[in-house]
PDB file of C-alpha atoms in Angstrom:
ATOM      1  CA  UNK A   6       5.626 -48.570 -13.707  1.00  0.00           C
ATOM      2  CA  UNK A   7       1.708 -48.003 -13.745  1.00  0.00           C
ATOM      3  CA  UNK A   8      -0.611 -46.793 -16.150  1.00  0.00           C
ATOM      4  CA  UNK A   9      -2.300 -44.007 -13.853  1.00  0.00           C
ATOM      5  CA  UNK A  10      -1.909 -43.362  -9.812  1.00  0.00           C
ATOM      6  CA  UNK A  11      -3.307 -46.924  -9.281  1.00  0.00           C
ATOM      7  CA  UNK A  12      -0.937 -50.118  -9.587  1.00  0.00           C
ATOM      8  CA  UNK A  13      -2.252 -52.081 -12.668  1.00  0.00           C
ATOM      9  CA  UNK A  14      -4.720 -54.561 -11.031  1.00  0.00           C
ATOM     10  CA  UNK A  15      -4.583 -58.463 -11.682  1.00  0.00           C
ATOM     11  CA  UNK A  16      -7.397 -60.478 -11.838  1.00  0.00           C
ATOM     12  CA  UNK A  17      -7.227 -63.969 -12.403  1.00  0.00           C
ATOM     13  CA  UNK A  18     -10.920 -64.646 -12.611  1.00  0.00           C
ATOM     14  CA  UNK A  19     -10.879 -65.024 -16.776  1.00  0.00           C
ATOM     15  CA  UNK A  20      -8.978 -68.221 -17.154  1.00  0.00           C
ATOM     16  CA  UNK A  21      -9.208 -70.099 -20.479  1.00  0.00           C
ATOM     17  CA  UNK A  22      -8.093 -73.555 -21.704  1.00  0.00           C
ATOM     18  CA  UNK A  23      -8.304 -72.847 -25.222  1.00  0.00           C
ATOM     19  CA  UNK A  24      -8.331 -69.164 -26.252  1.00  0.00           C
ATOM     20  CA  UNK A  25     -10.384 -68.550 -29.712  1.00  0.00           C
ATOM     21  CA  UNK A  26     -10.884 -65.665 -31.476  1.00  0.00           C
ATOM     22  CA  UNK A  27      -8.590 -63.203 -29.815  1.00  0.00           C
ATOM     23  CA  UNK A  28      -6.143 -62.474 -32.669  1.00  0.00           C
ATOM     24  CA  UNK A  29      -2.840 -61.128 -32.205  1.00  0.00           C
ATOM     25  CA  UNK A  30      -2.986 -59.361 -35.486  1.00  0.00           C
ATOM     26  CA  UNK A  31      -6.737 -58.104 -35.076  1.00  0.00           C
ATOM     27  CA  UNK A  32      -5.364 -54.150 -35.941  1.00  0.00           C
ATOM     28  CA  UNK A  33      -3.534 -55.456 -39.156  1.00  0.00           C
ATOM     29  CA  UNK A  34      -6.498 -57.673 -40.517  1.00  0.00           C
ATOM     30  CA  UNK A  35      -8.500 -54.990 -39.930  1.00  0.00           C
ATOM     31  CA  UNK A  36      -7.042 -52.419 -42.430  1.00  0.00           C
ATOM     32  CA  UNK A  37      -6.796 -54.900 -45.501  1.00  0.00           C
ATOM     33  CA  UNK A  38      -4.474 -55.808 -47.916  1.00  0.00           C
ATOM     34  CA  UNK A  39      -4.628 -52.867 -50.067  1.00  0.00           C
ATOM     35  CA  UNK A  40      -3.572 -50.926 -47.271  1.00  0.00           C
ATOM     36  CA  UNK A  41      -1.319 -52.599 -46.085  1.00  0.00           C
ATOM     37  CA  UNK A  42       0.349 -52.794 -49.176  1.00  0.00           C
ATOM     38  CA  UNK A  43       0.488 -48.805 -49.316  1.00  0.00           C
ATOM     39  CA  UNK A  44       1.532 -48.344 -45.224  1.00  0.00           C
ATOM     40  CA  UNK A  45       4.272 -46.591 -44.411  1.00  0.00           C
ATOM     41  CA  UNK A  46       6.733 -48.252 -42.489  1.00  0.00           C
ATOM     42  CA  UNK A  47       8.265 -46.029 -39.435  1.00  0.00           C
ATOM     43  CA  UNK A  48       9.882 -46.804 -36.196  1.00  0.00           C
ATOM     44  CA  UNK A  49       8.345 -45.858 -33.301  1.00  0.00           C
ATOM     45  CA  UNK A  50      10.503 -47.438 -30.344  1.00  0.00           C
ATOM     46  CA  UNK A  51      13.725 -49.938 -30.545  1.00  0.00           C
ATOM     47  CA  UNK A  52      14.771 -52.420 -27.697  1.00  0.00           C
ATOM     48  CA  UNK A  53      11.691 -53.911 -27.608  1.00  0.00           C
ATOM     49  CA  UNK A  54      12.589 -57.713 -27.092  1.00  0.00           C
ATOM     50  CA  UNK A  55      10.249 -60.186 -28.900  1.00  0.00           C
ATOM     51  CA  UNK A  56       7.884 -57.614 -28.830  1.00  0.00           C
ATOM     52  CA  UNK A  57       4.293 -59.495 -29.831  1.00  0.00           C
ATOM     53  CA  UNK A  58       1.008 -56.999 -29.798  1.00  0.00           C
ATOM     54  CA  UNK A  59       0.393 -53.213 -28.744  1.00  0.00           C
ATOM     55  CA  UNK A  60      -2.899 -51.364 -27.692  1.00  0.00           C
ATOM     56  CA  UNK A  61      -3.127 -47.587 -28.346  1.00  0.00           C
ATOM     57  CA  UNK A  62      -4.189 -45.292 -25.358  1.00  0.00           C
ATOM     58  CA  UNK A  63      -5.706 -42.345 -25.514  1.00  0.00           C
ATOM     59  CA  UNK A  64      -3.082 -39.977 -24.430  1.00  0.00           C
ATOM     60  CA  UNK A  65      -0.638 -41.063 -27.699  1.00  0.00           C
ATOM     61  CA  UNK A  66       1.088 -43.692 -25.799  1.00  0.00           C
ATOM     62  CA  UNK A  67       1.069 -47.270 -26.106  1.00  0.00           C
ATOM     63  CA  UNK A  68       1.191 -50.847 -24.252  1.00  0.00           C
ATOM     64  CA  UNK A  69       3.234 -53.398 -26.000  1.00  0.00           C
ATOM     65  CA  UNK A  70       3.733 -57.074 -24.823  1.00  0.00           C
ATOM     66  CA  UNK A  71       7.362 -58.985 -24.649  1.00  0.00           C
ATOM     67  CA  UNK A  72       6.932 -62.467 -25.144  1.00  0.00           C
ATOM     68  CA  UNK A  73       9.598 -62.921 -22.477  1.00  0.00           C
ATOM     69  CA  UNK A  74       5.976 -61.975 -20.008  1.00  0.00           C
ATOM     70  CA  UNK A  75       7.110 -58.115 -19.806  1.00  0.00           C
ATOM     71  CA  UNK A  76       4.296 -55.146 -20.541  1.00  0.00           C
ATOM     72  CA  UNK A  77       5.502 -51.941 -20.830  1.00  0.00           C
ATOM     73  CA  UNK A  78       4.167 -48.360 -21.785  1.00  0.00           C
ATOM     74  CA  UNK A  79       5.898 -46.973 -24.607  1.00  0.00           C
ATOM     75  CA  UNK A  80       5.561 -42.837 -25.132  1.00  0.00           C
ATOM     76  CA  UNK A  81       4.681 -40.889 -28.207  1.00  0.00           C
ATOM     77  CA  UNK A  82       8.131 -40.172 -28.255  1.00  0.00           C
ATOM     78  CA  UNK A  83       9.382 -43.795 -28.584  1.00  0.00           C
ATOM     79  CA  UNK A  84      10.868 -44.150 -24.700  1.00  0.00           C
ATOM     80  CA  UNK A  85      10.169 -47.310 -23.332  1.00  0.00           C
ATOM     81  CA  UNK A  86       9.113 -47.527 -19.871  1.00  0.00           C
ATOM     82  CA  UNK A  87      10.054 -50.344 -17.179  1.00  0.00           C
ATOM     83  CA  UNK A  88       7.707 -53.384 -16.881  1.00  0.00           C
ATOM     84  CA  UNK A  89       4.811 -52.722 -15.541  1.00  0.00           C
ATOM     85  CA  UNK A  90       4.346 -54.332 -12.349  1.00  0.00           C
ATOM     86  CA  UNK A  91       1.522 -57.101 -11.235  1.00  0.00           C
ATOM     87  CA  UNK A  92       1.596 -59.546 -13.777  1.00  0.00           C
ATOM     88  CA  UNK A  93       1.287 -63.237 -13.265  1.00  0.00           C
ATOM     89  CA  UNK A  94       4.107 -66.144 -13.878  1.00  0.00           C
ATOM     90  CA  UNK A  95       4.384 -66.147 -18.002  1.00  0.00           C
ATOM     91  CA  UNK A  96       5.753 -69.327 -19.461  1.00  0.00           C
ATOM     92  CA  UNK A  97       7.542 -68.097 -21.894  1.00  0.00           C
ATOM     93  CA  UNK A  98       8.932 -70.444 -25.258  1.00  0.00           C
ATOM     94  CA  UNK A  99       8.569 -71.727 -27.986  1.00  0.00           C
ATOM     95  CA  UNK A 100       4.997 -69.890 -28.940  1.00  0.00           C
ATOM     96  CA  UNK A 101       4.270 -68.960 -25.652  1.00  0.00           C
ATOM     97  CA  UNK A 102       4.644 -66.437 -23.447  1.00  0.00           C
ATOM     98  CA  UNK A 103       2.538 -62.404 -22.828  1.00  0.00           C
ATOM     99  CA  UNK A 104       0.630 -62.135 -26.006  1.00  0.00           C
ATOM    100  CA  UNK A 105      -2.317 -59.999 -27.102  1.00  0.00           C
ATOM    101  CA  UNK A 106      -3.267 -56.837 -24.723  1.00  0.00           C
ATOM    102  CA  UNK A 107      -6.330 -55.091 -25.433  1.00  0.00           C
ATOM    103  CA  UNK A 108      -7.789 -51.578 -23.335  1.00  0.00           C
ATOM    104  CA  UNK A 109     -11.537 -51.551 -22.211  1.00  0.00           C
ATOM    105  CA  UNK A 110     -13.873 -50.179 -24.187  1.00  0.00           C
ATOM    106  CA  UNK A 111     -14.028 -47.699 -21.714  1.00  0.00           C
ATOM    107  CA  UNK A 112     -10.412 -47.654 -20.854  1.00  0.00           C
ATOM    108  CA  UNK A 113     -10.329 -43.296 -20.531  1.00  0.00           C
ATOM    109  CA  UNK A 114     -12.616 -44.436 -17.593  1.00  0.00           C
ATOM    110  CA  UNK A 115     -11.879 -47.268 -16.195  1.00  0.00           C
ATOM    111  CA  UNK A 116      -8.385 -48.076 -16.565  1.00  0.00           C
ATOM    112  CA  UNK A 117      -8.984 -51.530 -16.992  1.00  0.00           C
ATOM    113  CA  UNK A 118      -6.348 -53.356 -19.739  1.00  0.00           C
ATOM    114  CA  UNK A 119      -6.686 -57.505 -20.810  1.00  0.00           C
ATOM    115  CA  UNK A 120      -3.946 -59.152 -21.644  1.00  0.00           C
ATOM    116  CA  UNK A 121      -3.935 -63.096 -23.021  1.00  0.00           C
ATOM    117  CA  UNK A 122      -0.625 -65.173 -21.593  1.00  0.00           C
ATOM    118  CA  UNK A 123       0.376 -68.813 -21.342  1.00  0.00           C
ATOM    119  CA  UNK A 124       0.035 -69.884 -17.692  1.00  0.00           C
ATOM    120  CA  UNK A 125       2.404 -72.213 -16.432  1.00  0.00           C
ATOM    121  CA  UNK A 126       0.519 -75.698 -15.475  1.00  0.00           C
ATOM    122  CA  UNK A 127       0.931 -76.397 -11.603  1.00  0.00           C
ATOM    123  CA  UNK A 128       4.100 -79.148 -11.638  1.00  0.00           C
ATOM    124  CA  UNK A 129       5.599 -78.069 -14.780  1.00  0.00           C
ATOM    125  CA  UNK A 130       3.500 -80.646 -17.005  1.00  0.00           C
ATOM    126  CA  UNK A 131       2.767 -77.952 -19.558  1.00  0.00           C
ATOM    127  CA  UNK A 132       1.002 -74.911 -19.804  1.00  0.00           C
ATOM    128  CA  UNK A 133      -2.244 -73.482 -21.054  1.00  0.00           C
ATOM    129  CA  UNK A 134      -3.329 -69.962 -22.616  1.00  0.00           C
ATOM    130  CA  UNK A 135      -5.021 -67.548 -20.197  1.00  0.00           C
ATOM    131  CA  UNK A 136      -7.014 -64.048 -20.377  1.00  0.00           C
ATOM    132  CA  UNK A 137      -6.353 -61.832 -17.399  1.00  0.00           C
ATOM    133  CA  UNK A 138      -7.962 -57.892 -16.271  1.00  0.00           C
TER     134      UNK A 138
END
């Protein structure tokens, strides 16, 4: 699946040891407490597995992150798209796996999405956290 006419693009040029500062829960904090405490709870898709963080786009639907490595675009009306194709090798366990995903500033524009993953180590001796456009 793709976000527009273009394949989403995959550029491993962002690659990060030790990730700080990119919270998973960044829209959550950001309300407060006291709102939170007064949200209403609704369902907007189900079959999501291990889902982990969503970014809003500007045409009412949504990206959401599996932690199984899986992205998909979720509608307005709660259908849930296939993967979306291009992503890296995810290791995927324990805490790890596709995490945050965040749109460009100028996303309307430039179509550009992050994303933050654990990247598999080269001969399987771990892994380490990883920011990708």
């Amino acid at each position: 699946m793709q976000l527009s006419n273009r394949p989403l693009e995959v550029e491993m040029n962002v690659k990060l040891k030790r990730l700080l500062g990119l919270g998973l829960t960044v829209g959550c904090l950001a309300s407060g407490g006291a709102a939170m405490a007064q949200a209403r709870v609704e369902r907007v898709a189900a079959g999501l597995e291990n889902p982990w963080a969503v970014a809003f786009l500007p045409d009412q639907r949504f990206l959401v992150t599996e932690r199984a490595g899986r992205l998909r675009v979720v509608g307005a009306d709660g259908r849930i798209g296939g993967p979306v194709s291009g992503l890296p090798p995810i290791a995927a366990g324990g805490q790890g796996g596709l995490l945050d995903v965040v749109t460009d500033s100028d996303f309307a524009s430039n179509r550009i999405v992050y994303v933050c993953f654990s990247e598999p180590e080269a001969g399987g001796s771990g892994n380490s956290t990883a920011v990708l456009r």
